[in-house]
Short mmCIF file of C-alpha atoms and ligand atoms in Angstrom, two decimals:
data_model
loop_
_atom_site.label_atom_id
_atom_site.label_comp_id
_atom_site.label_asym_id
_atom_site.label_seq_id
_atom_site.Cartn_x
_atom_site.Cartn_y
_atom_site.Cartn_z
CA MET A 1 -29.17 109.70 43.91
CA SER A 2 -26.97 111.22 41.19
CA LEU A 3 -27.57 113.74 38.77
CA THR A 4 -26.24 113.27 34.98
CA ILE A 5 -26.21 116.89 33.46
CA ALA A 6 -26.13 116.54 29.56
CA LEU A 7 -22.98 119.24 28.67
CA PRO A 8 -23.06 121.20 24.99
CA LYS A 9 -19.42 120.14 23.64
CA GLY A 10 -18.25 123.22 21.29
CA ARG A 11 -18.28 127.01 21.46
CA LEU A 12 -20.46 126.56 24.40
CA PHE A 13 -18.55 124.20 26.66
CA GLU A 14 -15.65 125.74 28.34
CA GLU A 15 -17.96 128.93 29.74
CA SER A 16 -20.31 126.29 30.92
CA VAL A 17 -17.60 123.68 32.98
CA GLU A 18 -15.95 127.61 33.97
CA LEU A 19 -19.87 128.51 35.33
CA LEU A 20 -19.99 124.91 37.08
CA LEU A 21 -16.68 126.14 38.50
CA LYS A 22 -17.36 128.56 39.90
CA ARG A 23 -19.93 127.69 41.39
CA GLY A 24 -18.34 124.90 43.19
CA ILE A 25 -20.58 122.56 41.21
CA ILE A 26 -17.59 120.47 40.35
CA SER A 27 -13.47 121.41 42.02
CA LYS A 28 -11.57 120.38 38.96
CA PRO A 29 -12.29 121.09 35.20
CA ILE A 30 -13.58 119.36 32.48
CA LYS A 31 -12.17 118.07 29.54
CA GLU A 32 -13.46 117.99 25.75
CA GLY A 33 -11.97 115.17 24.43
CA ARG A 34 -12.96 111.84 23.24
CA LYS A 35 -14.81 110.28 26.59
CA LEU A 36 -18.36 111.10 26.29
CA LEU A 37 -19.54 110.51 30.12
CA ILE A 38 -17.74 111.76 32.47
CA GLU A 39 -18.07 110.48 35.95
CA CYS A 40 -17.61 113.85 38.99
CA HIS A 41 -19.38 112.63 42.12
CA PRO A 42 -22.21 112.80 41.78
CA PHE A 43 -22.53 113.83 38.99
CA LYS A 44 -22.34 112.31 35.98
CA PHE A 45 -21.84 114.50 32.53
CA LEU A 46 -22.74 113.66 28.97
CA LEU A 47 -20.62 115.55 26.29
CA VAL A 48 -22.61 116.18 23.88
CA LYS A 49 -23.71 117.83 20.06
CA PRO A 50 -25.29 121.09 21.55
CA ALA A 51 -28.04 120.46 19.33
CA ASP A 52 -29.07 116.89 20.79
CA VAL A 53 -28.15 118.61 24.93
CA PRO A 54 -32.59 118.51 24.72
CA VAL A 55 -33.24 114.72 23.32
CA TYR A 56 -31.09 113.76 26.05
CA VAL A 57 -33.12 115.57 28.69
CA GLU A 58 -36.45 115.17 26.85
CA ASN A 59 -36.11 111.27 27.23
CA GLY A 60 -35.00 111.29 30.33
CA VAL A 61 -31.32 109.69 30.48
CA ALA A 62 -30.06 113.72 31.35
CA ASP A 63 -31.96 114.42 34.23
CA LEU A 64 -30.38 118.54 33.70
CA GLY A 65 -29.10 120.08 30.38
CA ILE A 66 -27.11 123.47 29.65
CA ALA A 67 -28.85 124.07 26.09
CA GLY A 68 -29.11 127.60 23.36
CA TYR A 69 -31.81 129.18 23.28
CA ASP A 70 -31.37 128.99 20.02
CA VAL A 71 -31.68 124.93 19.82
CA LEU A 72 -33.98 125.31 22.45
CA LEU A 73 -36.48 127.73 19.80
CA GLU A 74 -35.60 124.79 16.95
CA ARG A 75 -36.64 121.97 18.53
CA GLU A 76 -39.47 122.75 21.42
CA PRO A 77 -39.07 119.44 23.35
CA ASN A 78 -41.34 118.66 25.97
CA LEU A 79 -38.69 119.74 28.79
CA TYR A 80 -39.06 123.32 31.87
CA THR A 81 -36.74 125.64 31.51
CA LEU A 82 -35.35 126.46 34.55
CA LEU A 83 -32.79 129.31 34.10
CA ASP A 84 -31.26 131.98 32.21
CA LEU A 85 -27.40 130.91 32.53
CA GLY A 86 -26.37 134.12 31.03
CA ILE A 87 -23.54 132.55 29.53
CA GLY A 88 -23.64 131.92 25.29
CA PHE A 89 -24.63 134.80 23.72
CA CYS A 90 -25.29 135.30 20.49
CA ARG A 91 -27.57 136.19 17.71
CA ILE A 92 -30.05 134.75 15.76
CA VAL A 93 -29.66 137.04 12.22
CA VAL A 94 -30.63 136.55 8.50
CA ALA A 95 -27.65 137.36 6.23
CA GLY A 96 -26.52 137.54 2.89
CA ARG A 97 -24.46 139.02 -0.01
CA GLU A 98 -23.82 143.17 0.95
CA GLU A 99 -25.83 143.51 -2.71
CA SER A 100 -28.17 141.72 -2.18
CA LYS A 101 -28.82 143.41 1.16
CA GLU A 102 -31.85 146.34 -0.23
CA ARG A 103 -33.51 143.13 -2.52
CA TYR A 104 -34.16 141.43 0.82
CA PHE A 105 -36.89 143.52 1.66
CA LYS A 106 -38.30 143.78 -1.54
CA GLU A 107 -38.70 139.97 -1.70
CA THR A 108 -42.32 138.01 -1.48
CA TYR A 109 -39.67 134.78 -2.55
CA ILE A 110 -36.39 133.44 -1.20
CA LYS A 111 -34.93 130.46 -0.92
CA VAL A 112 -32.85 130.28 2.91
CA ALA A 113 -29.87 127.85 4.25
CA THR A 114 -30.15 127.22 8.06
CA LYS A 115 -29.37 124.39 10.43
CA TYR A 116 -32.38 126.12 11.79
CA PRO A 117 -35.30 124.97 10.10
CA ARG A 118 -38.68 125.76 12.25
CA ILE A 119 -37.31 129.32 13.21
CA ALA A 120 -36.86 130.30 9.44
CA GLN A 121 -40.30 128.58 8.23
CA SER A 122 -41.61 130.39 11.03
CA PHE A 123 -40.20 133.78 11.00
CA PHE A 124 -40.48 133.79 7.58
CA SER A 125 -44.66 133.80 7.38
CA LYS A 126 -44.63 135.10 10.03
CA MET A 127 -42.90 137.77 7.72
CA GLY A 128 -45.69 136.98 4.92
CA ILE A 129 -42.84 136.03 3.16
CA LYS A 130 -42.56 132.46 1.01
CA SER A 131 -39.87 130.87 1.31
CA LYS A 132 -37.99 128.09 0.73
CA ILE A 133 -35.99 126.28 2.90
CA LEU A 134 -32.93 124.11 2.41
CA TYR A 135 -31.40 122.32 5.67
CA LEU A 136 -27.91 122.38 6.41
CA SER A 137 -25.95 120.81 9.24
CA GLY A 138 -23.37 122.80 8.58
CA SER A 139 -21.34 125.17 7.08
CA VAL A 140 -24.61 127.28 6.05
CA GLU A 141 -22.06 130.49 5.26
CA LEU A 142 -21.31 128.70 1.76
CA ALA A 143 -24.51 128.78 0.17
CA PRO A 144 -24.89 132.94 -0.55
CA THR A 145 -21.73 132.54 -2.56
CA ILE A 146 -21.78 129.57 -4.59
CA GLY A 147 -25.48 130.17 -5.28
CA LEU A 148 -27.17 127.39 -3.11
CA ALA A 149 -29.56 129.93 -1.92
CA ASP A 150 -29.96 133.64 -1.88
CA TYR A 151 -30.31 133.98 2.17
CA ILE A 152 -28.92 132.68 5.20
CA LEU A 153 -30.53 132.42 9.04
CA ASP A 154 -28.36 131.64 11.33
CA ILE A 155 -26.25 132.55 14.43
CA VAL A 156 -23.67 134.97 14.85
CA GLN A 157 -21.23 135.64 18.02
CA THR A 158 -18.20 136.67 17.06
CA GLY A 159 -19.16 137.65 13.39
CA ARG A 160 -16.28 136.41 11.85
CA THR A 161 -17.76 133.46 9.90
CA LEU A 162 -19.98 135.60 8.34
CA LYS A 163 -17.30 138.24 7.38
CA GLU A 164 -14.60 135.63 5.92
CA ASN A 165 -17.70 134.79 3.57
CA ASN A 166 -18.44 138.33 2.41
CA LEU A 167 -21.49 137.90 4.47
CA VAL A 168 -23.59 140.91 6.17
CA ILE A 169 -26.01 140.63 9.16
CA ILE A 170 -29.88 141.92 7.02
CA GLU A 171 -31.64 141.32 10.22
CA GLU A 172 -32.04 140.03 13.59
CA VAL A 173 -34.48 137.27 14.58
CA ALA A 174 -33.82 136.82 18.25
CA GLN A 175 -31.26 136.91 20.60
CA SER A 176 -30.14 133.60 22.50
CA THR A 177 -28.29 132.11 25.85
CA ALA A 178 -27.91 129.08 27.16
CA ARG A 179 -30.16 127.65 29.26
CA LEU A 180 -30.81 125.24 32.29
CA VAL A 181 -33.28 122.71 31.27
CA CYS A 182 -34.78 120.28 33.11
CA ASN A 183 -36.27 116.65 31.94
CA LYS A 184 -40.16 117.22 33.89
CA ALA A 185 -39.55 113.29 35.62
CA SER A 186 -36.24 114.33 37.09
CA TYR A 187 -38.09 117.89 38.23
CA ARG A 188 -40.40 115.75 40.66
CA ASN A 189 -38.57 112.40 41.06
CA LYS A 190 -34.69 114.18 42.04
CA HIS A 191 -36.47 117.88 43.22
CA LYS A 192 -33.87 117.80 46.09
CA GLN A 193 -30.52 117.73 43.45
CA VAL A 194 -32.02 119.12 41.29
CA LEU A 195 -33.42 122.19 43.84
CA GLU A 196 -29.82 122.39 44.64
CA PHE A 197 -28.38 121.97 41.36
CA PHE A 198 -30.32 125.55 40.44
CA ASN A 199 -29.55 127.31 43.60
CA LYS A 200 -25.71 126.91 42.37
CA LEU A 201 -26.11 128.53 39.45
CA LYS A 202 -28.72 131.29 40.64
C1 PRP B 301 -21.70 128.60 14.37
C2 PRP B 301 -22.43 129.15 13.48
C3 PRP B 301 -21.44 130.09 12.41
C4 PRP B 301 -20.93 130.17 13.20
C5 PRP B 301 -20.87 131.62 13.74
O1 PRP B 301 -21.10 127.66 13.60
O2 PRP B 301 -23.62 128.80 12.34
O3 PRP B 301 -21.53 129.62 11.21
O4 PRP B 301 -21.02 129.29 14.47
O5 PRP B 301 -19.82 131.86 14.90
P1 PRP B 301 -18.55 133.15 14.51
O6 PRP B 301 -19.79 134.71 14.39
O7 PRP B 301 -18.08 133.68 15.66
O8 PRP B 301 -18.35 133.39 13.53
P2 PRP B 301 -20.65 126.52 14.52
O9 PRP B 301 -19.13 126.80 15.15
O10 PRP B 301 -21.06 126.18 15.73
O11 PRP B 301 -19.69 125.26 13.45
P3 PRP B 301 -21.11 124.50 12.22
O12 PRP B 301 -20.65 125.66 11.44
O13 PRP B 301 -20.29 123.52 11.96
O14 PRP B 301 -22.01 124.36 12.84
#
């Protein structure tokens, strides 16, 4: 029985492929291109948007997947998280313009633009701050500059995007790394193969 594995395209892709190579799971690199289903016996790799990895795994079209903790926190999918892979480190932060930094800690109502509406909602309600969450699917850093929102909640890796848009980190919400996730039925039905894969990555 072969295993189908959902891999995140984009910033996590290279690190994921490097890890698979290093642990001898694959013997030659997988290239990120237009081809979205790559057969690499005994595995099939699906190259998908990072935020969609849990959807493929939860629905059983992929047995395993590599997903950022940020995405798992946002989606709360019904699957098993088997391993912290220690790659793809980033921070989930609240950021804003330098001049709003001081005001942030006194605010009782804020407008926040984010790709992570559930994380944002839950974070601000825990902090006792009323918030209006504006969901955007990308280029979130533009929002405070043009007055669409007061703050953003987003991931920061190198800090370059924030800097280039004159934004600063105000508060850290959580830290994130990539995780190995597994479909619940595959964990039972393909236990031997899943365990073999897990042991190589451990
Ligand atoms: C993410 C995130 C930030 C940026 C942070 O977006 O939403 O915009 O990366 O990275 P940095 O700190 O290294 O600059 P991504 O590049 O995944 O693209 P997107 O805006 O299209 O989602």
